Each structure stands twice: as structure tokens, then as C-alpha cells.
Coordinates of N, CA, C and O in Angstrom, one line a residue:
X1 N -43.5 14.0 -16.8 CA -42.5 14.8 -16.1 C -41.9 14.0 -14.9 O -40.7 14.2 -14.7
X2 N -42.6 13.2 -14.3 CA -42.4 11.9 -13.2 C -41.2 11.3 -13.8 O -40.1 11.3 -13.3
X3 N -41.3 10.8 -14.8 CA -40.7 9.7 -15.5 C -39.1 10.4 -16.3 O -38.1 9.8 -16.7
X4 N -39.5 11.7 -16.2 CA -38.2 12.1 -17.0 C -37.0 12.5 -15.4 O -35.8 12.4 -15.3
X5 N -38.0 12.9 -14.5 CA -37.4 13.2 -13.1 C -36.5 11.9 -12.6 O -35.3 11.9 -12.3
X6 N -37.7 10.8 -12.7 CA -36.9 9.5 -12.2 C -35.7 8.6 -12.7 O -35.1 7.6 -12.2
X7 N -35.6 9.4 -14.6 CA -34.7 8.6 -14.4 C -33.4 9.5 -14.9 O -32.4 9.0 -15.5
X8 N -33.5 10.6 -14.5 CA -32.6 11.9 -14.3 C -31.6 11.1 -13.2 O -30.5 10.7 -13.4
X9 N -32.5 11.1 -12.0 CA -32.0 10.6 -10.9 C -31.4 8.9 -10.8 O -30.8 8.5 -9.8
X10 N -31.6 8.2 -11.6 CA -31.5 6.6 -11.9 C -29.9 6.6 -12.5 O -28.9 6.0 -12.1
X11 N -30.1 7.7 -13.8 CA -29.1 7.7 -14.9 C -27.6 7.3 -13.9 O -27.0 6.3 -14.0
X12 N -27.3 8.4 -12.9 CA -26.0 8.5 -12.2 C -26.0 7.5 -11.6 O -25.0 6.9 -11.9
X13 N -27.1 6.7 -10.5 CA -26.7 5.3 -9.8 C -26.5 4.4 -11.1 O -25.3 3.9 -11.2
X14 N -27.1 4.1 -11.8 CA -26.4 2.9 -13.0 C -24.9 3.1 -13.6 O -24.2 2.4 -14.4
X15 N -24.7 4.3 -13.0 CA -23.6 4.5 -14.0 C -22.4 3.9 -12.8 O -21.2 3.5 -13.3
X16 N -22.6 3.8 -11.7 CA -21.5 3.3 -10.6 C -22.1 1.7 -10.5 O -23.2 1.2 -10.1
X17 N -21.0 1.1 -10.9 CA -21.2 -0.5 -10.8 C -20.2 -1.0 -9.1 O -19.1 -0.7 -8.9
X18 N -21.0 -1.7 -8.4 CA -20.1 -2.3 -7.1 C -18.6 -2.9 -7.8 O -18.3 -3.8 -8.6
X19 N -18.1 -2.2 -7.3 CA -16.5 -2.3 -8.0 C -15.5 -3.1 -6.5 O -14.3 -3.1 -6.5
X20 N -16.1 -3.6 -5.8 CA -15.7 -4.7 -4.7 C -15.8 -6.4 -4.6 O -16.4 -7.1 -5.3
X21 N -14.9 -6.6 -3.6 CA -15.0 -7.9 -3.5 C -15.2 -8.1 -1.9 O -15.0 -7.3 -1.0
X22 N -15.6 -9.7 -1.9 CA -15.4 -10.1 -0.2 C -14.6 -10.1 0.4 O -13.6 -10.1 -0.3
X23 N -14.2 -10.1 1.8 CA -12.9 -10.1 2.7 C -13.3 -11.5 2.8 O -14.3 -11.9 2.4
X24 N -12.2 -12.2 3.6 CA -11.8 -13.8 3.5 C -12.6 -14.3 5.0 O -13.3 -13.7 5.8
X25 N -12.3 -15.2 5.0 CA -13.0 -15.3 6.5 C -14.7 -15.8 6.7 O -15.2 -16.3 7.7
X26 N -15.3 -15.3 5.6 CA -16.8 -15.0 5.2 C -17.4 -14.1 6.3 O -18.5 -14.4 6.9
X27 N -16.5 -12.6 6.8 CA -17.1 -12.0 6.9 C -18.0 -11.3 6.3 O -18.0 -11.3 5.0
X28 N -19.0 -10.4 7.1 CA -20.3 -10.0 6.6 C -20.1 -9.2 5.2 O -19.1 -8.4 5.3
X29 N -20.7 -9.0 3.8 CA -20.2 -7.9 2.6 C -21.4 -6.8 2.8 O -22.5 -7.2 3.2
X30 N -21.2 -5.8 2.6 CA -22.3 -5.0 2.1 C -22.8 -5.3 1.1 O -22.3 -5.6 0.0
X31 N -24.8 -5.1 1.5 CA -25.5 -4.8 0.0 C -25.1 -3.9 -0.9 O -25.7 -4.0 -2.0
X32 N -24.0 -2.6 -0.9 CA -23.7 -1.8 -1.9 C -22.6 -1.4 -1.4 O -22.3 -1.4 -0.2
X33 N -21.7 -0.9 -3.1 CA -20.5 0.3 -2.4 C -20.3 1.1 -3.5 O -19.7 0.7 -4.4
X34 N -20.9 2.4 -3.4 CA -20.4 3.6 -4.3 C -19.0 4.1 -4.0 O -18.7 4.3 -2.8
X35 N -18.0 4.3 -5.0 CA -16.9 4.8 -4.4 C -17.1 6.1 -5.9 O -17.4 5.8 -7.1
X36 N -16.9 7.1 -5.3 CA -17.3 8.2 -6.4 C -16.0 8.3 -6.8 O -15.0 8.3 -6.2
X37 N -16.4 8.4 -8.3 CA -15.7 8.6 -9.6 C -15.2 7.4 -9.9 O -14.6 7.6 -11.0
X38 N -15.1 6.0 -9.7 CA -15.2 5.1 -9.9 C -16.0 3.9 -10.5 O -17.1 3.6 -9.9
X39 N -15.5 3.5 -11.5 CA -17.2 2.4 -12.1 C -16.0 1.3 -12.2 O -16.6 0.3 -11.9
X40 N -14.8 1.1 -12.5 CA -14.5 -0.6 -12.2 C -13.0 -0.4 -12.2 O -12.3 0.4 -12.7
X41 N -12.7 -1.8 -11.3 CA -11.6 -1.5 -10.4 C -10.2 -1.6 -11.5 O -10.3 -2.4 -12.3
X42 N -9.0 -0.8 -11.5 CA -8.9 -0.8 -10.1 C -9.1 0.8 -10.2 O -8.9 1.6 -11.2
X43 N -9.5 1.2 -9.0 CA -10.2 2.4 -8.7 C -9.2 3.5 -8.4 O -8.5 3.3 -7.5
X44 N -8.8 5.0 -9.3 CA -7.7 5.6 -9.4 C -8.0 6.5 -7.9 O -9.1 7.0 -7.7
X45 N -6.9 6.7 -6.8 CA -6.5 7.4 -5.9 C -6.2 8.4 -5.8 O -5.0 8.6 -5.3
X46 N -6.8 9.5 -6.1 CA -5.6 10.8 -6.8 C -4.9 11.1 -5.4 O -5.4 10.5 -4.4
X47 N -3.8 11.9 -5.2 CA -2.7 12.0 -4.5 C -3.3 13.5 -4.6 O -3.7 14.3 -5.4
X48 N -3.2 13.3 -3.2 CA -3.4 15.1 -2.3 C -5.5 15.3 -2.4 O -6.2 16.3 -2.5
X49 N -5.8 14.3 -2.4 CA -7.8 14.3 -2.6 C -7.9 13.2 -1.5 O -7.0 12.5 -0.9
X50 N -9.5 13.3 -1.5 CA -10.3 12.3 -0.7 C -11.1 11.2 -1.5 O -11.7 11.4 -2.6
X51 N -11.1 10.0 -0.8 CA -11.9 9.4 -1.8 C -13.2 9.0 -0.8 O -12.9 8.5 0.2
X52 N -14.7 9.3 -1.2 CA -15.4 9.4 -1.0 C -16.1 7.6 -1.2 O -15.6 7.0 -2.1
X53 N -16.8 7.0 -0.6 CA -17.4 5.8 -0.6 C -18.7 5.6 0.2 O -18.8 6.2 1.3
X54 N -19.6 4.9 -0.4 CA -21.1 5.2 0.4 C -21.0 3.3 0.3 O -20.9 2.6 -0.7
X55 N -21.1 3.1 1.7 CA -21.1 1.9 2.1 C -23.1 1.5 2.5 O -23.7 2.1 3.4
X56 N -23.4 0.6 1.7 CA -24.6 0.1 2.4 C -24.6 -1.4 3.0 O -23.9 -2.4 2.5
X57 N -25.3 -1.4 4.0 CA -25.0 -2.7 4.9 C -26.2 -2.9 5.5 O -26.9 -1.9 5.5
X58 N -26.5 -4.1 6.0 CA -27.3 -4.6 7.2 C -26.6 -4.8 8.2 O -25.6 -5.5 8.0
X59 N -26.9 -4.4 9.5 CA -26.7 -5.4 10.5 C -27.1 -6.2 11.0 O -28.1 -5.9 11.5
X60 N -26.6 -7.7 11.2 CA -26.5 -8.7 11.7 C -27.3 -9.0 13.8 O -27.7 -10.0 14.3
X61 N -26.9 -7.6 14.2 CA -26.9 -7.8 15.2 C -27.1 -6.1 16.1 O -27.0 -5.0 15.6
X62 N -27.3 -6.4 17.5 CA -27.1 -4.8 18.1 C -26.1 -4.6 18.1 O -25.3 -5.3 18.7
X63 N -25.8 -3.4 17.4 CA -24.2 -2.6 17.6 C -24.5 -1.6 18.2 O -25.5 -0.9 18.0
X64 N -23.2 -1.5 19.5 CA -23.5 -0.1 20.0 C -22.5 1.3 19.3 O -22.8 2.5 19.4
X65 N -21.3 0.6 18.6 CA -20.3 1.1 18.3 C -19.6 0.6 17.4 O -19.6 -0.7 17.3
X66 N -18.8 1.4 16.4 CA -18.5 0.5 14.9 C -16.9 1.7 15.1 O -16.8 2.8 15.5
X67 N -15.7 0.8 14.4 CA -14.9 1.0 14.1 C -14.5 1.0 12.5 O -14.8 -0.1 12.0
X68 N -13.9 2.0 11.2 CA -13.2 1.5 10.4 C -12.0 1.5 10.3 O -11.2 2.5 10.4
X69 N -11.9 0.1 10.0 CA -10.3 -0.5 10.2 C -9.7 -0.8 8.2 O -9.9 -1.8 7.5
X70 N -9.0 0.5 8.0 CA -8.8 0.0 6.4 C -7.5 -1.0 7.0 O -7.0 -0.9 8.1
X71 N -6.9 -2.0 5.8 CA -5.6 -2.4 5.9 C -5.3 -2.4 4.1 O -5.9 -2.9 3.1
X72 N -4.2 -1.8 4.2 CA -3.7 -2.1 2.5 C -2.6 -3.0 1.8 O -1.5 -3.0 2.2
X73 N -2.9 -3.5 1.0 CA -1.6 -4.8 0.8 C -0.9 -4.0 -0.9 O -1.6 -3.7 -1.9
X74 N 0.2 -3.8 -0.8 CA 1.0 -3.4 -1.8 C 2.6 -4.0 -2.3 O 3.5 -4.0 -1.6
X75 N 2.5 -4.4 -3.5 CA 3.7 -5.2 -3.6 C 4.6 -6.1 -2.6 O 5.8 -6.0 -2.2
X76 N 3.0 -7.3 -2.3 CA 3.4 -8.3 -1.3 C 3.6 -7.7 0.3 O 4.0 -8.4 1.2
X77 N 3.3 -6.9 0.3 CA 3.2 -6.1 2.2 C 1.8 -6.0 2.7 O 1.1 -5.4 1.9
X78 N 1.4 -6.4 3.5 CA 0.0 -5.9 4.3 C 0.4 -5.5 6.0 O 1.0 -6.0 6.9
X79 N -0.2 -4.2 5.6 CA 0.0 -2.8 6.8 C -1.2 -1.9 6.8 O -1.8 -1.6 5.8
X80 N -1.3 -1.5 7.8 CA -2.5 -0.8 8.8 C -2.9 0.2 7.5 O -2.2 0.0 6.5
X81 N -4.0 1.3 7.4 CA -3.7 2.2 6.5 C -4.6 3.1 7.4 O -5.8 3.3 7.2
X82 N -4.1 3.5 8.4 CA -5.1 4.1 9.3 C -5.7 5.3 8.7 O -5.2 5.9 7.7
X83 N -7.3 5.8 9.6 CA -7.7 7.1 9.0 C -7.4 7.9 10.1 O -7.1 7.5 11.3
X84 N -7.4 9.4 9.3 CA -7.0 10.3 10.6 C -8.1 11.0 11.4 O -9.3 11.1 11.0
X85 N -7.6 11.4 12.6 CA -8.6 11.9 13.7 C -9.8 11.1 13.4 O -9.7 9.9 13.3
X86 N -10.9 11.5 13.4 CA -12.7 10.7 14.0 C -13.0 10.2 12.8 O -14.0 9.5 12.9
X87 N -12.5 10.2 11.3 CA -12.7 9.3 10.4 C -13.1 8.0 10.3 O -14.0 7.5 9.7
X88 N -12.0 7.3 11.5 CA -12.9 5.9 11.7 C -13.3 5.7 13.0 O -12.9 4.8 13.7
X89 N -14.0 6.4 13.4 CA -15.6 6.7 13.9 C -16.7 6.2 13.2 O -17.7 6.9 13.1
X90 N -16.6 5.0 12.8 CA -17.9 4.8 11.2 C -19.1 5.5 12.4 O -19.7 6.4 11.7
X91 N -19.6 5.4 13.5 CA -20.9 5.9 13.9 C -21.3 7.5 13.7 O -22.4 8.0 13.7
X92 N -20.0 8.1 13.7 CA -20.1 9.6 13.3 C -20.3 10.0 11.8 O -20.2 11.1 11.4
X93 N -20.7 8.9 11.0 CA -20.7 9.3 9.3 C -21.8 8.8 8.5 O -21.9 8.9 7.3
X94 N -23.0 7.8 9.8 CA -24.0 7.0 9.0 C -25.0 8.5 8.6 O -25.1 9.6 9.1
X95 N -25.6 7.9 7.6 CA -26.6 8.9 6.8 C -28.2 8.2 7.6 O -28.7 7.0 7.7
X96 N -28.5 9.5 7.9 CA -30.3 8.5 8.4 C -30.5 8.1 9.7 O -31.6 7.8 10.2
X97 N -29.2 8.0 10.2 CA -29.3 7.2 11.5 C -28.3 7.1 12.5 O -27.4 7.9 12.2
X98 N -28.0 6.6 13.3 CA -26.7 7.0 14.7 C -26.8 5.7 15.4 O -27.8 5.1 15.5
X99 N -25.7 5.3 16.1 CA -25.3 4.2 16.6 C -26.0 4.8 18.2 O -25.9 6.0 18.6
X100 N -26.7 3.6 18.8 CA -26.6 2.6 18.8 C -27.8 1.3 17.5 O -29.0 1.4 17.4
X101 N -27.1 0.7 16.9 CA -28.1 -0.2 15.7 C -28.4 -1.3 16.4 O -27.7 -1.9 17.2
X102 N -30.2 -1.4 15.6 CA -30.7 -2.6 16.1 C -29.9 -3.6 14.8 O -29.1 -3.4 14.0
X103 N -30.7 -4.8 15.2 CA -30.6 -5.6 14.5 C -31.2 -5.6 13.2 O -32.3 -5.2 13.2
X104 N -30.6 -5.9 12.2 CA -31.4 -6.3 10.6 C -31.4 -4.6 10.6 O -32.5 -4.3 10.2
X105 N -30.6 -3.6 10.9 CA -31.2 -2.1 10.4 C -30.3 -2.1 9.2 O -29.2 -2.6 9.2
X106 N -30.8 -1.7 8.5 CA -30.6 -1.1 6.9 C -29.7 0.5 7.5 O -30.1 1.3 8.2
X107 N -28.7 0.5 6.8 CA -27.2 1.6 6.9 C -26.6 2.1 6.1 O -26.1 1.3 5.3
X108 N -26.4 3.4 6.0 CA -25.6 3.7 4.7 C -24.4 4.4 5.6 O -24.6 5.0 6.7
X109 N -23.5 4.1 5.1 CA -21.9 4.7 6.5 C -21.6 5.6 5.2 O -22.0 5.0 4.2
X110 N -21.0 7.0 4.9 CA -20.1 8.0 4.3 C -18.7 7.6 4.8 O -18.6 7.4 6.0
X111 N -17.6 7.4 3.9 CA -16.3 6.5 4.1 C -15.5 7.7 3.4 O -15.6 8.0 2.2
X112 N -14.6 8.4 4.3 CA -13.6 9.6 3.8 C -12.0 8.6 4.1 O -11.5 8.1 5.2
X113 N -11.5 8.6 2.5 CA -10.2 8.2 3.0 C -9.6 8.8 2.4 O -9.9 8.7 1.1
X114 N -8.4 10.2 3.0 CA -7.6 11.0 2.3 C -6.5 10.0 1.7 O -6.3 8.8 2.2
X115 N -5.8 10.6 0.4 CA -4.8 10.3 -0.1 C -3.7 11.1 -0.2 O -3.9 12.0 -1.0
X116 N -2.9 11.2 0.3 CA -1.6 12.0 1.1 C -1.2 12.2 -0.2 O -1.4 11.5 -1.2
X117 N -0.4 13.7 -0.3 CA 0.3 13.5 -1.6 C 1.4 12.8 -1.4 O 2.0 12.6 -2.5
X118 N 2.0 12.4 -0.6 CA 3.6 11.5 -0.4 C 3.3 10.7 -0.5 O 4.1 9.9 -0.1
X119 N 2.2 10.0 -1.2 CA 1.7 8.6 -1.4 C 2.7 8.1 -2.5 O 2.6 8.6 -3.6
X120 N 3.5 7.3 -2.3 CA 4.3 6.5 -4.0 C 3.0 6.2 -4.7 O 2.0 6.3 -4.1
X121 N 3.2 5.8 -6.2 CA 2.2 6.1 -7.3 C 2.4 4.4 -7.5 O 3.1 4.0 -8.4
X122 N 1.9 3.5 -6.6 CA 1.3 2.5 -6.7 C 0.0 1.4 -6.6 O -1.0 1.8 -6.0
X123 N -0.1 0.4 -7.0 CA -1.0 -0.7 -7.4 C -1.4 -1.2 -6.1 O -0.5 -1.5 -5.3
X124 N -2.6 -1.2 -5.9 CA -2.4 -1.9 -3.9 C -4.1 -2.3 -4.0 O -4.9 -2.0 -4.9
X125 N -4.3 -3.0 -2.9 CA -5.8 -3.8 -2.7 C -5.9 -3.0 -1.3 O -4.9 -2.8 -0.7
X126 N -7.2 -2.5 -0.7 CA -7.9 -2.0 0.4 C -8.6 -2.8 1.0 O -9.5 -3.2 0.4
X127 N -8.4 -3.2 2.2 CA -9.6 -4.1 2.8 C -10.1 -3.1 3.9 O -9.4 -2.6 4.8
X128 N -11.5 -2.9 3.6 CA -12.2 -2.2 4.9 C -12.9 -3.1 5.9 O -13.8 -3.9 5.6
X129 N -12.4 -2.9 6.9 CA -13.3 -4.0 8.1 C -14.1 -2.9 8.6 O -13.6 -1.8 8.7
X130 N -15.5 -3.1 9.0 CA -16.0 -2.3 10.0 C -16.6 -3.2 11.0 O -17.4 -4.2 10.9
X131 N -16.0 -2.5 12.3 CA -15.8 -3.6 13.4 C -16.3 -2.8 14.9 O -16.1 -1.7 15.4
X132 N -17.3 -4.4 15.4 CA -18.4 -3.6 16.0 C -17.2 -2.8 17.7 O -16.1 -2.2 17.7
X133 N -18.1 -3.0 18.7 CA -17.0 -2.5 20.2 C -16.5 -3.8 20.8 O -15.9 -3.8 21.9
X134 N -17.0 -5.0 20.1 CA -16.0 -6.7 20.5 C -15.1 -6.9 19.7 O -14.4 -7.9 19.9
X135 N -15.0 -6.1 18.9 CA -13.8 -6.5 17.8 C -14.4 -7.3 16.6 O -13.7 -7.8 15.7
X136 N -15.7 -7.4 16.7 CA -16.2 -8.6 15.6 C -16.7 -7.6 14.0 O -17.0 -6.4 14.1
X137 N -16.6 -8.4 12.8 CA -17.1 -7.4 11.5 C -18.3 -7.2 11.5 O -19.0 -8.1 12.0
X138 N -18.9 -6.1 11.2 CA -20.4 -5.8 11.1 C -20.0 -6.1 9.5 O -20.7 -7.1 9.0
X139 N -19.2 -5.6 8.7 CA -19.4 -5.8 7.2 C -18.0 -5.2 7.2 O -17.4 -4.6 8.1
X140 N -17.7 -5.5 5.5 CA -15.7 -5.9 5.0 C -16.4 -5.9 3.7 O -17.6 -6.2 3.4
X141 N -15.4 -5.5 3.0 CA -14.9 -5.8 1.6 C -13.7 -5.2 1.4 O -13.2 -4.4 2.2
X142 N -13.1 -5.6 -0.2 CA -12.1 -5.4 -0.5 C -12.5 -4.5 -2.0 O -13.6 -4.5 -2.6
X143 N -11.5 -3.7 -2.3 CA -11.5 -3.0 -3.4 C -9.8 -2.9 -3.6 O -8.9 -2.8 -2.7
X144 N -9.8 -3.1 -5.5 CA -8.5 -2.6 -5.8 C -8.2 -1.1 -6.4 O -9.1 -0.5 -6.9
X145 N -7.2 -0.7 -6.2 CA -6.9 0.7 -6.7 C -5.5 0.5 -6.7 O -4.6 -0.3 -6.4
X146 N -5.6 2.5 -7.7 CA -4.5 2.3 -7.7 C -3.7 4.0 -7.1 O -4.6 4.9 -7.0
X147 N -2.6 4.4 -6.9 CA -2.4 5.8 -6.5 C -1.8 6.3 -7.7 O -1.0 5.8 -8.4
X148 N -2.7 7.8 -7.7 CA -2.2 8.6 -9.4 C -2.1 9.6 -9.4 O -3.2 10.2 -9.3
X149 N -1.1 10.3 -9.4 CA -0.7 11.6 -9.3 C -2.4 12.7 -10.0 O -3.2 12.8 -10.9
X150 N -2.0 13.3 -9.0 CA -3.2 15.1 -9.4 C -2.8 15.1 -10.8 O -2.0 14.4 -11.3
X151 N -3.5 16.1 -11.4 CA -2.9 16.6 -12.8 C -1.8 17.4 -12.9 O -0.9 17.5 -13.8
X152 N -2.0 18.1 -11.8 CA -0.3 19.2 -11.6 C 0.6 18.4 -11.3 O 1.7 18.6 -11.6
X153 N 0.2 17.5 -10.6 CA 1.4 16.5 -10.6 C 2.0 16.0 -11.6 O 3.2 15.9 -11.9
X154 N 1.0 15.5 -12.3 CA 1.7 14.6 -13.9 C 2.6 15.3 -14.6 O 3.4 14.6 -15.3
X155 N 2.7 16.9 -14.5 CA 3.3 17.4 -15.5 C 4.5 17.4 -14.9 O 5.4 17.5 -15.7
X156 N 5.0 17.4 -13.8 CA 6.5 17.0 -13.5 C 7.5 16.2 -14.2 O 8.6 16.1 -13.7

């Protein structure tokens, strides 16, 4: 019964493969990134939804305070992709635990990035910095996606 429970619960994490890459710089990467409904990149955006992401990380160091800073690069452009209202607040979304972090703590951050429906229906790379209250990365990576119309949309 153990064994049929455990891997009930196994089945769905195997099925999400880390669908990311490093930010440049050799800032810090997370040990994991679930981005739900996603298993490899580039990861579809639907237009007028949220896309949900479970960031696991270590920190490096004491943080009192974490910012996320997405930026998105799309046909040769890189520009801000800000989140709205307390979104990037990463300390208002960790699971388990609340800023201020020690050092070496083990972190899971909940990452809400709406996708506007005015979004054009393009190919673009995401870089998430999360950045402590000096401006420095606690952890980054990059993921590709892409933006794709709702289903009510398609039929237009």
C-alpha cells in the first residue's frame, strides 16, 4: 500500500523534467525548476493565464530580502518583463519558510508570472534573476517559451 502511495506521488515529479538553463555571469542556478504544464522547452505561455513555477535553491549567504527581476529577450530585444503589484516580492511566496534566510537554507519560492492577453504570439527566452537587498543574485536561470493564444483564442 506504501509503495503503491509512493509512487502515485513520484509518477507526476518524473514527469516534469528541469526545462532551464544558466544565466551568464556564473550566477548562482537553482537545484530545481517545476514550471507546471511544462516538460521541455520551449515552454507554451498561454495568453490571458498564469504561469506557475516552483523554484528550488540554496542560499549562499544571509538574505534579508529577495527581489524577482524577470527580463525577456524577443526577436533580438532585451527588456524589463516586470511582475505586477507584490509578485516580485520573492519573500512573500517561499513555501516552508520567510525571509530573513540563513545561510546554506534549502528554499522553495512559488513564481506567478501573468501572461496578458495583448501579449503578440511570440518565441522569446526569460531570464529570472532573484536578487538579494544589495542588488546581488541569490539564484537565475533562464527558460525558453513561447506565447500561444487560449483555445478561444485560436479559433479566431
Amino acid at each position: 500500500m506504501i509503495r503503491a502511495l509512493l509512487l502515485i506521488a513520484l509518477v507526476p515529479a518524473l514527469a516534469y523534467a528541469n526545462v532551464t538553463r544558466p544565466c551568464t555571469e556564473n550566477r548562482p542556478v537553482p537545484t530545481n525548476v517545476v514550471i507546471e504544464g511544462c516538460t521541455a522547452p520551449p515552454c507554451d505561455l498561454i495568453r490571458g493565464q498564469n504561469v506557475i513555477a516552483y523554484i528550488d535553491f540554496t542560499t549562499d549567504r544571509a538574505v534579508a530580502e529577495m527581489t524577482t527581476v524577470p527580463t525577456a529577450t524577443a526577436l533580438g530585444v532585451t527588456a524589463p518583463y516586470p511582475l505586477p503589484g507584490n509578485f516580485a516580492d520573492t519573500c512573500q511566496w517561499l513555501e516552508g519558510t520567510s525571509c530573513p534566510l540563513s545561510p546554506n537554507e534549502d528554499v522553495t519560492y512559488r513564481l506567478t508570472i501573468p501572461v496578458l492577453s495583448i501579449y503578440p504570439l511570440v518565441s522569446l527566452s526569460i531570464e529570472i534573476d532573484i536578487i538579494d537587498e544589495n542588488g546581488a543574485s541569490v539564484t537565475c536561470f533562464v527558460v525558453d517559451a513561447q506565447v500561444v493564444p487560449a483555445a478561444r483564442d485560436s479559433k479566431n
